[in-house]
Short mmCIF file of N, CA, C and O in Angstrom, two decimals:
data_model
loop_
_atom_site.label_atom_id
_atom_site.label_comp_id
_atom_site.label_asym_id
_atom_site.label_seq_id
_atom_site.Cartn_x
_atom_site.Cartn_y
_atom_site.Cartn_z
N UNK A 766 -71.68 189.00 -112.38
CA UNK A 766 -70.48 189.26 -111.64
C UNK A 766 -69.27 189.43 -112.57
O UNK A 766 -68.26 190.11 -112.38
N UNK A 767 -69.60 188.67 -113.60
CA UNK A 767 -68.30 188.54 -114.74
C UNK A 767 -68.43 190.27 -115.56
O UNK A 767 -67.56 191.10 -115.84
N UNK A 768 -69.60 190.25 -115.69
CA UNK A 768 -69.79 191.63 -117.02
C UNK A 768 -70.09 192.93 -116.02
O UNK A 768 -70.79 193.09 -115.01
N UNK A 769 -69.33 193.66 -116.69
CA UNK A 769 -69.46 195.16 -115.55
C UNK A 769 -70.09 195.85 -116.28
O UNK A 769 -71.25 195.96 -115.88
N UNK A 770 -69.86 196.43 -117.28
CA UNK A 770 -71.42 197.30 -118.02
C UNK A 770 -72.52 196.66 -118.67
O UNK A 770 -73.63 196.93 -118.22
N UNK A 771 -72.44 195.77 -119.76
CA UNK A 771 -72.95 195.69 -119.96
C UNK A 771 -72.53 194.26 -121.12
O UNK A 771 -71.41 194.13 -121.62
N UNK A 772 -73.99 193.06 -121.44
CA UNK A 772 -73.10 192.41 -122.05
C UNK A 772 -72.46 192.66 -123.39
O UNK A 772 -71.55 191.96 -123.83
N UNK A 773 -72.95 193.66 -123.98
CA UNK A 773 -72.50 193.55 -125.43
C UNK A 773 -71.27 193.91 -124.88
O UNK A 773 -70.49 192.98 -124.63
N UNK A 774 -70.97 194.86 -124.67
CA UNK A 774 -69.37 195.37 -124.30
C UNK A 774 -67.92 194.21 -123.72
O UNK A 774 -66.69 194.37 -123.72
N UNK A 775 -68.85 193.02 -123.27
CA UNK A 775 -68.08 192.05 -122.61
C UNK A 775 -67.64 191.06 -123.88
O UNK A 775 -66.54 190.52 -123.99
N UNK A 776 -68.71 190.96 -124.78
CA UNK A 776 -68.70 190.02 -125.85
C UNK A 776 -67.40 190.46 -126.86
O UNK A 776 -66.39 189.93 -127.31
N UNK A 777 -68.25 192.08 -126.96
CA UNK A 777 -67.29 192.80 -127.96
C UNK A 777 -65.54 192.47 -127.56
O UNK A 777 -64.75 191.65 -128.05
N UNK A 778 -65.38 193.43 -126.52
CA UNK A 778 -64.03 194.10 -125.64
C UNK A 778 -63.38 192.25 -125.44
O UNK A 778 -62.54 191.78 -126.21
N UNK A 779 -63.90 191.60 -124.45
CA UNK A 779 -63.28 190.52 -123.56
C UNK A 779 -63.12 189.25 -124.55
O UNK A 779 -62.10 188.56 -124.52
N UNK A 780 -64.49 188.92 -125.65
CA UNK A 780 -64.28 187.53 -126.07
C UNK A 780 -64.22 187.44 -127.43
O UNK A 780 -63.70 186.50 -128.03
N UNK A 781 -64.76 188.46 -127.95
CA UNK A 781 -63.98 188.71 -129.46
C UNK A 781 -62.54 189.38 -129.54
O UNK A 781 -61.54 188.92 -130.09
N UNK A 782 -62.70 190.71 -128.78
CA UNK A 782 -60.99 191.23 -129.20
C UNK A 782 -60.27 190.45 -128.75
O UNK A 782 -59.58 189.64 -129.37
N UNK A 783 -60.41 190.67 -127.03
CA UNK A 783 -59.55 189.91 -126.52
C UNK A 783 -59.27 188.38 -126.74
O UNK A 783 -58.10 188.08 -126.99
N UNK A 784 -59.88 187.72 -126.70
CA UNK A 784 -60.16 186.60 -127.07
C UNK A 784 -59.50 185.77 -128.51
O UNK A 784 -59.23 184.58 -128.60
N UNK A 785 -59.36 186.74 -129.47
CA UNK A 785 -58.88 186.59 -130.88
C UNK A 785 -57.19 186.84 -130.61
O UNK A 785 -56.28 186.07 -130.91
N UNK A 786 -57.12 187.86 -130.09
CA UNK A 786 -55.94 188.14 -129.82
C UNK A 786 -54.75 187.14 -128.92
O UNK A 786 -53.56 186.91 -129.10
N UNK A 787 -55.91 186.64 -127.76
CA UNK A 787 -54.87 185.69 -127.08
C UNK A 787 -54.42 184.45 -128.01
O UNK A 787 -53.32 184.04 -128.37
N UNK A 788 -56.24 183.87 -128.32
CA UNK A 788 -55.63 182.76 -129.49
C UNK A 788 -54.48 182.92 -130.63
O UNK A 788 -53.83 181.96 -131.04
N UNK A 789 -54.30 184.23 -131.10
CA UNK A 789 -52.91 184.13 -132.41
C UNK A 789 -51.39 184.49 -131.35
O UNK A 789 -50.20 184.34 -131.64
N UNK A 790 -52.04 185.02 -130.03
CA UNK A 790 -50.77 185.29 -129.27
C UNK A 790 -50.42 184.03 -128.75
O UNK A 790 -49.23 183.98 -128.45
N UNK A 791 -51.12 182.88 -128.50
CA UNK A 791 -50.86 181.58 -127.89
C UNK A 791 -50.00 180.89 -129.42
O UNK A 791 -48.80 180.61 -129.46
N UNK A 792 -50.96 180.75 -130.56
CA UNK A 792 -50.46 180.42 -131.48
C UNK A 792 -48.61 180.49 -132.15
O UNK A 792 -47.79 179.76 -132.71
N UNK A 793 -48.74 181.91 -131.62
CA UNK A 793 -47.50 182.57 -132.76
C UNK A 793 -46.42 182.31 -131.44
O UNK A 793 -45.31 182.03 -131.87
N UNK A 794 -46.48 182.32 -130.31
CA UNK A 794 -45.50 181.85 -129.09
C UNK A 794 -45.21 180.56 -129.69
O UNK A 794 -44.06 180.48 -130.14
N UNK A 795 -45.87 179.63 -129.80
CA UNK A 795 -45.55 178.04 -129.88
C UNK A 795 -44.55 177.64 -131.34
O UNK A 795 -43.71 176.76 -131.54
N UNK A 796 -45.23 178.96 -132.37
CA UNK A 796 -44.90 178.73 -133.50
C UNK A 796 -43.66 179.32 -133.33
O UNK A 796 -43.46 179.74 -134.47
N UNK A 797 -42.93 179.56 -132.85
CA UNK A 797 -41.48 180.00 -132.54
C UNK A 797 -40.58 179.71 -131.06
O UNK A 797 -39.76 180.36 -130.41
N UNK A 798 -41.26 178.29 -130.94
CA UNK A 798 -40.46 177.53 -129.98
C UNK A 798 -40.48 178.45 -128.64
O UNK A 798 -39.41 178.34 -128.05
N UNK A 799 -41.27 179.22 -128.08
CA UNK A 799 -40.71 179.44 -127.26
C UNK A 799 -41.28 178.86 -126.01
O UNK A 799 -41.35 177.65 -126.21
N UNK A 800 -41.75 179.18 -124.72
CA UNK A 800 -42.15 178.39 -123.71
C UNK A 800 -43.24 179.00 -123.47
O UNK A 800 -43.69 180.06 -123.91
N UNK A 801 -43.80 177.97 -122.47
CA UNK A 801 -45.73 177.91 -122.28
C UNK A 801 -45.87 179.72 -120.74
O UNK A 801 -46.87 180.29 -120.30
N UNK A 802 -44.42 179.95 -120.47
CA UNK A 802 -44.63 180.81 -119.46
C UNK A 802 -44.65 182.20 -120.11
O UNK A 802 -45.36 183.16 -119.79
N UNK A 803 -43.72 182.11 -121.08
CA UNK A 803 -44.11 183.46 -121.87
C UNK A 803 -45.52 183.73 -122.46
O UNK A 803 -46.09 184.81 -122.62
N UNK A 804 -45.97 182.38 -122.76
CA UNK A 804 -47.67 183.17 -123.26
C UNK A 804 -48.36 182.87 -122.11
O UNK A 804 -49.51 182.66 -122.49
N UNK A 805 -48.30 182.71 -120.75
CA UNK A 805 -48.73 183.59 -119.81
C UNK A 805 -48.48 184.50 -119.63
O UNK A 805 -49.34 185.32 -119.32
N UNK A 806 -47.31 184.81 -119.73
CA UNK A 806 -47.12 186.80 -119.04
C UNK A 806 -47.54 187.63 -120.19
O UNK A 806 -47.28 188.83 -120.03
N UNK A 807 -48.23 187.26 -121.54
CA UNK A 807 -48.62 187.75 -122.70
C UNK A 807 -50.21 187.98 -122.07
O UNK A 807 -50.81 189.03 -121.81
N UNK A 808 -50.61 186.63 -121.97
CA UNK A 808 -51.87 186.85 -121.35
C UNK A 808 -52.47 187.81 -120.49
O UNK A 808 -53.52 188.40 -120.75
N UNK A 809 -51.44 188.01 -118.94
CA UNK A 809 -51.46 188.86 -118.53
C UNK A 809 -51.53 190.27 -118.86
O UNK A 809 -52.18 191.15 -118.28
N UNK A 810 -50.68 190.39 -120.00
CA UNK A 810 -50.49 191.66 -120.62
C UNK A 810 -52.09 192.16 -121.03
O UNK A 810 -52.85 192.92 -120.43
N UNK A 811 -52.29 191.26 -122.53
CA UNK A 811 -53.73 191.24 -122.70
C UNK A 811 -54.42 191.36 -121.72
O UNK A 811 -55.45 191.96 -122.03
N UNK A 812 -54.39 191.00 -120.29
CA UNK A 812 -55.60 191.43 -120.03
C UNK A 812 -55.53 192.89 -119.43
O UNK A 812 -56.56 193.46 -119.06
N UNK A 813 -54.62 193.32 -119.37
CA UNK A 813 -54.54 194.73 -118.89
C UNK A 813 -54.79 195.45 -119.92
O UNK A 813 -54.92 196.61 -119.54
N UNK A 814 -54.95 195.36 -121.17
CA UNK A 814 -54.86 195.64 -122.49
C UNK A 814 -56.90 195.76 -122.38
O UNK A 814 -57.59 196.77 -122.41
N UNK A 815 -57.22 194.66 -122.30
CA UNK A 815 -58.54 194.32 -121.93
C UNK A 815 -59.10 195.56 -121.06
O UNK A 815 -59.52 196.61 -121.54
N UNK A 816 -59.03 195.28 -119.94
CA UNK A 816 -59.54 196.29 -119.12
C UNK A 816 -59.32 198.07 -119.43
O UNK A 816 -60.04 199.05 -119.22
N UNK A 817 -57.84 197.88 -120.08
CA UNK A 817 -58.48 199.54 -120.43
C UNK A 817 -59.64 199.70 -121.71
O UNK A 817 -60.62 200.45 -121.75
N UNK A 818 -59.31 199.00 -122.43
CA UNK A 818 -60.59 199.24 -123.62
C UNK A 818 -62.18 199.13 -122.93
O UNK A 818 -63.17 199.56 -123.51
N UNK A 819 -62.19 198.46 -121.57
CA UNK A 819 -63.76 198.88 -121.19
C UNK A 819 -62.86 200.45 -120.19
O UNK A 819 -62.89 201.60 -120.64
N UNK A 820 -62.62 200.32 -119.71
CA UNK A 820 -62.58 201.67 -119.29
C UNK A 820 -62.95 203.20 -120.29
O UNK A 820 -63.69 204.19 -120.33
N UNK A 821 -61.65 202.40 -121.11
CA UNK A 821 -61.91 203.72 -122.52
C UNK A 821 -63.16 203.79 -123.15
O UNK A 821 -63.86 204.74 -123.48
N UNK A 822 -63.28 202.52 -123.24
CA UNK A 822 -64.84 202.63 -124.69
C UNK A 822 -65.50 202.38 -123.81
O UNK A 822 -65.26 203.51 -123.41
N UNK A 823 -66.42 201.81 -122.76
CA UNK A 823 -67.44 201.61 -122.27
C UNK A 823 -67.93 202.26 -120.57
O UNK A 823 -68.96 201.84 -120.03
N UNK A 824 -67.20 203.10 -120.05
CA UNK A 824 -66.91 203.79 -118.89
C UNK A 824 -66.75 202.73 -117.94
O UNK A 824 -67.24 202.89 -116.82
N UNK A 825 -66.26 201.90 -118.14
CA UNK A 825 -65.60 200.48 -116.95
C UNK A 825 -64.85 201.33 -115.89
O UNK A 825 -64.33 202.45 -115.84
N UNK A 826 -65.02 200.39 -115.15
CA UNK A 826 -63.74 200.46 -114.19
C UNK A 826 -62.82 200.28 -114.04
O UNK A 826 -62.63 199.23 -113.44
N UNK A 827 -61.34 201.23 -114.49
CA UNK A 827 -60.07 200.77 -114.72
C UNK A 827 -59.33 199.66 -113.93
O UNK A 827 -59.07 198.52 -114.33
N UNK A 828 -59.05 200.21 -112.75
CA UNK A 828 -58.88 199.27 -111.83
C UNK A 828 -59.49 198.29 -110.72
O UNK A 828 -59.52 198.37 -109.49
N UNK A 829 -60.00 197.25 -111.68
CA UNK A 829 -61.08 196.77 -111.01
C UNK A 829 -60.35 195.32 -111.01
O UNK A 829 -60.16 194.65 -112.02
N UNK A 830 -60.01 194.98 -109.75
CA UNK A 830 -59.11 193.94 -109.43
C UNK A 830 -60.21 192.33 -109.63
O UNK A 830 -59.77 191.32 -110.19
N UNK A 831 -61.38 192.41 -109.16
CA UNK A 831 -61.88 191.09 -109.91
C UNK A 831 -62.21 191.35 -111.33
O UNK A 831 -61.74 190.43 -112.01
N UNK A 832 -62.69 192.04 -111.90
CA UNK A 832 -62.89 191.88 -113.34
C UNK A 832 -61.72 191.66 -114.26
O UNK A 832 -61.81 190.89 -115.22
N UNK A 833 -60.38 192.49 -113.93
CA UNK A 833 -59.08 191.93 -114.19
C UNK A 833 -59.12 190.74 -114.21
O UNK A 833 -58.91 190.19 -115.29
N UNK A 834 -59.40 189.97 -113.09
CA UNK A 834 -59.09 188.58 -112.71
C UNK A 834 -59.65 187.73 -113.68
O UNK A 834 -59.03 186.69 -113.91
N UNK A 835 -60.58 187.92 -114.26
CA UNK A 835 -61.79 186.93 -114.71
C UNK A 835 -61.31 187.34 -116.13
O UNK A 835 -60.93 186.58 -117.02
N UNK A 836 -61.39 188.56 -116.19
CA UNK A 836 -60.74 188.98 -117.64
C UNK A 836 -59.71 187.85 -118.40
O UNK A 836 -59.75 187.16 -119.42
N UNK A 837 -58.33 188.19 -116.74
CA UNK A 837 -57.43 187.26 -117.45
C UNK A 837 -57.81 185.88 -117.22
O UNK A 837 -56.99 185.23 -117.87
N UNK A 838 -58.32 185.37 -116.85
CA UNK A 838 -58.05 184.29 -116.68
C UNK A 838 -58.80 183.52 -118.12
O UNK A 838 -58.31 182.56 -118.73
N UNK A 839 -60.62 184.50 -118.56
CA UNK A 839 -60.37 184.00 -119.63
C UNK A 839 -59.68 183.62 -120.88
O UNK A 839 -59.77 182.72 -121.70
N UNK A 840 -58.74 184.98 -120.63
CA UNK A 840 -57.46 185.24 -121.89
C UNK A 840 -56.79 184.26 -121.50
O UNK A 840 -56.90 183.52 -122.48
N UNK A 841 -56.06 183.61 -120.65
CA UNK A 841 -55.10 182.81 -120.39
C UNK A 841 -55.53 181.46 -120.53
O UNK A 841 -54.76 180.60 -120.95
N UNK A 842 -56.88 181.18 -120.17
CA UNK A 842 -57.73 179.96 -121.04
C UNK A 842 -57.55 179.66 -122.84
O UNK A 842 -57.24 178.64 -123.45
N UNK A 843 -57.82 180.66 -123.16
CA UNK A 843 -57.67 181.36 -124.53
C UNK A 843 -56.49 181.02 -125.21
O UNK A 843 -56.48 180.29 -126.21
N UNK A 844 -55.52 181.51 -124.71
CA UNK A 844 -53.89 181.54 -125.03
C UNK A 844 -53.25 180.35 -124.82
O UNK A 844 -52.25 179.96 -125.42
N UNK A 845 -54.08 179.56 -123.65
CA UNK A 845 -53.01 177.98 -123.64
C UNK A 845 -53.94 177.22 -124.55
O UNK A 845 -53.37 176.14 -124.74
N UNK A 846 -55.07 177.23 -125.20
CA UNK A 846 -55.67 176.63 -126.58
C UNK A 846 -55.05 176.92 -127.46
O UNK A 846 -54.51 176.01 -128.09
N UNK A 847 -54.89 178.18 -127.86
CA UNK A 847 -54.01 178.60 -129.11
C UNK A 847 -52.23 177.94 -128.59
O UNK A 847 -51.40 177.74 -129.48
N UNK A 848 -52.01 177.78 -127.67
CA UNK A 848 -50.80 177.67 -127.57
C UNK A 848 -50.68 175.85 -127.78
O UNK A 848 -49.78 175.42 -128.51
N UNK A 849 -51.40 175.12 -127.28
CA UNK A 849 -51.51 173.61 -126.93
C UNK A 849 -51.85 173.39 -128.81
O UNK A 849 -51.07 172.67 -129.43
N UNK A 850 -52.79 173.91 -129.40
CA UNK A 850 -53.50 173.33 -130.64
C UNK A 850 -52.20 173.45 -132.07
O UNK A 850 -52.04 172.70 -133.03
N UNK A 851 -51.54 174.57 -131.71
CA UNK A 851 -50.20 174.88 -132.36
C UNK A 851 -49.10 174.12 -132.31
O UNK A 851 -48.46 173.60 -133.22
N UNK A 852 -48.93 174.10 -130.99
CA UNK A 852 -47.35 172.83 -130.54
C UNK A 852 -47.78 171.30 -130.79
O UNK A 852 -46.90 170.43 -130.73
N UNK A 853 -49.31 170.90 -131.10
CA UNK A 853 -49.74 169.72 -130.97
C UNK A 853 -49.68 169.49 -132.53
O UNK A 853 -49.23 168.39 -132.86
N UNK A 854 -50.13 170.51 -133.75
CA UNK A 854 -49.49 170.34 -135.14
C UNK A 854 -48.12 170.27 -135.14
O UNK A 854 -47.50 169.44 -135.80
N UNK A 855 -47.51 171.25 -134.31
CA UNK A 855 -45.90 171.21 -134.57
C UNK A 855 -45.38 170.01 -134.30
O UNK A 855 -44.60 169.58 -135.15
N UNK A 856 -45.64 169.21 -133.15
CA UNK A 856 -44.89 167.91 -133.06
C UNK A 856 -45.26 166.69 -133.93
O UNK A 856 -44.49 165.76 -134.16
N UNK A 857 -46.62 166.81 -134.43
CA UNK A 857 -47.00 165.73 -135.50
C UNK A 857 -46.56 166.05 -136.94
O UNK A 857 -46.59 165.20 -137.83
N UNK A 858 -46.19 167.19 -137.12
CA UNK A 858 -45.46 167.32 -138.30
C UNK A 858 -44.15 167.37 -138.51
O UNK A 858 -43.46 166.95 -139.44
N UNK A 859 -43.87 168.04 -137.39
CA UNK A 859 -42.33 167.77 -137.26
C UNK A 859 -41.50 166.81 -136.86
O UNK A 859 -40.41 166.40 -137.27
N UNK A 860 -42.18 166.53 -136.03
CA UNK A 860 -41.35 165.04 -135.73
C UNK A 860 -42.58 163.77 -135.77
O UNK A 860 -42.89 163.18 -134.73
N UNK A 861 -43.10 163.51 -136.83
CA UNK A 861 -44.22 162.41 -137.34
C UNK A 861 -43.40 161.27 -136.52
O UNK A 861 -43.78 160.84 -135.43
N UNK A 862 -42.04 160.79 -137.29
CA UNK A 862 -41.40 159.48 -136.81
C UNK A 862 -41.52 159.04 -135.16
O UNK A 862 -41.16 157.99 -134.64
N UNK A 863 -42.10 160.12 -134.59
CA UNK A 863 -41.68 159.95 -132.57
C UNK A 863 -43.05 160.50 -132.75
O UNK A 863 -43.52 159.40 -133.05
N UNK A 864 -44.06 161.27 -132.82
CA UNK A 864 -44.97 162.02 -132.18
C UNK A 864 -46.28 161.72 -133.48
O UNK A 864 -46.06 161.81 -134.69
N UNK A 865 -47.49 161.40 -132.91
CA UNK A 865 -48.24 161.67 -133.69
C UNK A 865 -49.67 163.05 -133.41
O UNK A 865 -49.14 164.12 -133.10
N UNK A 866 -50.48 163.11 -133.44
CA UNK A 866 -51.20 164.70 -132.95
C UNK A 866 -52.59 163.34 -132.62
O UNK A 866 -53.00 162.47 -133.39
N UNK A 867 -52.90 163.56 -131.62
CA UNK A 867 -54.10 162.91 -130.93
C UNK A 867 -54.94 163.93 -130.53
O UNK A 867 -54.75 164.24 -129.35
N UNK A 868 -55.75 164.53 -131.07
CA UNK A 868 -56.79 165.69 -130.51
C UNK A 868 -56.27 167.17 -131.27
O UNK A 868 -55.34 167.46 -132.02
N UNK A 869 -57.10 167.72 -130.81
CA UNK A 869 -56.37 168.91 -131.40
C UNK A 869 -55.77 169.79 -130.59
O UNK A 869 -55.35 170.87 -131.00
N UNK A 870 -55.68 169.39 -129.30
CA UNK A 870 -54.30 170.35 -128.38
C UNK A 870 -53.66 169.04 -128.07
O UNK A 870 -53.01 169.06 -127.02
N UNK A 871 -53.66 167.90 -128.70
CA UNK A 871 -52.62 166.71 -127.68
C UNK A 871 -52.02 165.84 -128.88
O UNK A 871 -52.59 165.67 -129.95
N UNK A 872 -50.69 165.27 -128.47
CA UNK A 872 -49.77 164.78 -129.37
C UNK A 872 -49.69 163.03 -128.49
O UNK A 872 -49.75 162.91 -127.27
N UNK A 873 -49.59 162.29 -129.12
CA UNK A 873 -48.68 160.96 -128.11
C UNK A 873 -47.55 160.23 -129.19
O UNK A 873 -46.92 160.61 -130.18
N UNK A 874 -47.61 159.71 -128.87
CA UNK A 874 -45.89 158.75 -129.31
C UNK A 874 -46.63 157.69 -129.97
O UNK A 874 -47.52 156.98 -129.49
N UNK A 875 -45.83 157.68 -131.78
CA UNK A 875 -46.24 157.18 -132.03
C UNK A 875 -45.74 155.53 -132.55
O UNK A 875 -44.58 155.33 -132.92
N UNK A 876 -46.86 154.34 -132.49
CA UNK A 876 -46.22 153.11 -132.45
C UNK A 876 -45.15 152.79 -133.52
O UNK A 876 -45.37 152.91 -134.72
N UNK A 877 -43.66 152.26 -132.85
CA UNK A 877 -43.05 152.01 -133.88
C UNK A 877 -43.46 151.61 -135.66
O UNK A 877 -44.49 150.93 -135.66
N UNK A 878 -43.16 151.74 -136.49
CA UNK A 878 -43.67 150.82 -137.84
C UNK A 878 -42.59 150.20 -138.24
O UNK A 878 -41.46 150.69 -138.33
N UNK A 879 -43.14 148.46 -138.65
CA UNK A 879 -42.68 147.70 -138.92
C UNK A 879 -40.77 147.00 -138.25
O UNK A 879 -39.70 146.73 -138.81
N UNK A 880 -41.36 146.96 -136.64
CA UNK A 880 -40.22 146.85 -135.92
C UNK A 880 -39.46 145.43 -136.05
O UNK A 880 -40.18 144.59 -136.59
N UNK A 881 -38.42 145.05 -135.76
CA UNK A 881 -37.95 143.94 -136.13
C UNK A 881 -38.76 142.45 -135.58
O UNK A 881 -39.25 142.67 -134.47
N UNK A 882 -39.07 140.85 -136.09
CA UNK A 882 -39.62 140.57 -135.48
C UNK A 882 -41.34 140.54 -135.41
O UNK A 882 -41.89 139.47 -135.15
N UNK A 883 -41.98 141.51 -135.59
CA UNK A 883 -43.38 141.88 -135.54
C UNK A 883 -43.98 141.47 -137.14
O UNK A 883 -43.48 141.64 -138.24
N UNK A 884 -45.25 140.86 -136.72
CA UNK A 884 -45.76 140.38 -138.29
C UNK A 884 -46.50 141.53 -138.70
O UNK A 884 -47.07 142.19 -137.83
N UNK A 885 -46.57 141.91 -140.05
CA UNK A 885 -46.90 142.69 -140.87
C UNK A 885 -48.69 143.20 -140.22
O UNK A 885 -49.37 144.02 -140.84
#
């Protein structure tokens, strides 16, 4: 239901191109402060981007409103990893003193050191 011609074309087109692409487009959003809604409407983009390359290269169906769907939604899966794994280095490096990086898309707060009071 997901692959319309065929799978190589889905692997190729949807989870390598596309797929590569959302991750440095999630990435490079975060890496310039900007917000988690813009690399959705990026995503979006990509996936329209997506669907014509099976149209073009593989005789897809241009306007094919579920494969769009699934398209994007993997891209937008895609793009908030690259976007979460980026902002989650950015706050442990940038602000170490308040934030430490717990996972590799998650940050938490980190325990004061050596607060007044508290034994070594």
């Amino acid at each position: 239901m997901v692959v319309e011609v065929s799978r190589g074309d889905f692997l190729l087109v949807t989870v390598f191109l596309g797929g590569g692409a959302a991750w440095l487009t999630g990435r490079s959003i975060a890496r310039t402060w900007r917000s988690y809604r813009q690399a959705v409407i990026y995503a979006v983009l990509l996936g329209c981007v997506v669907r014509f390359f099976h149209y073009a290269l593989f005789e897809g169906t241009l306007l094919s409103l579920q494969h769009f769907i699934s398209d994007t939604a993997f891209l937008t899966a895609i793009t908030t990893l690259g976007f979460r794994a980026e902002r989650a280095a950015q706050m442990g490096t940038r602000y170490g003193w308040l934030y430490r990086q717990s996972g590799p898309v998650g940050w938490s707060e980190s325990a004061p050191s050596g607060a007044p009071g508290e034994a070594p």
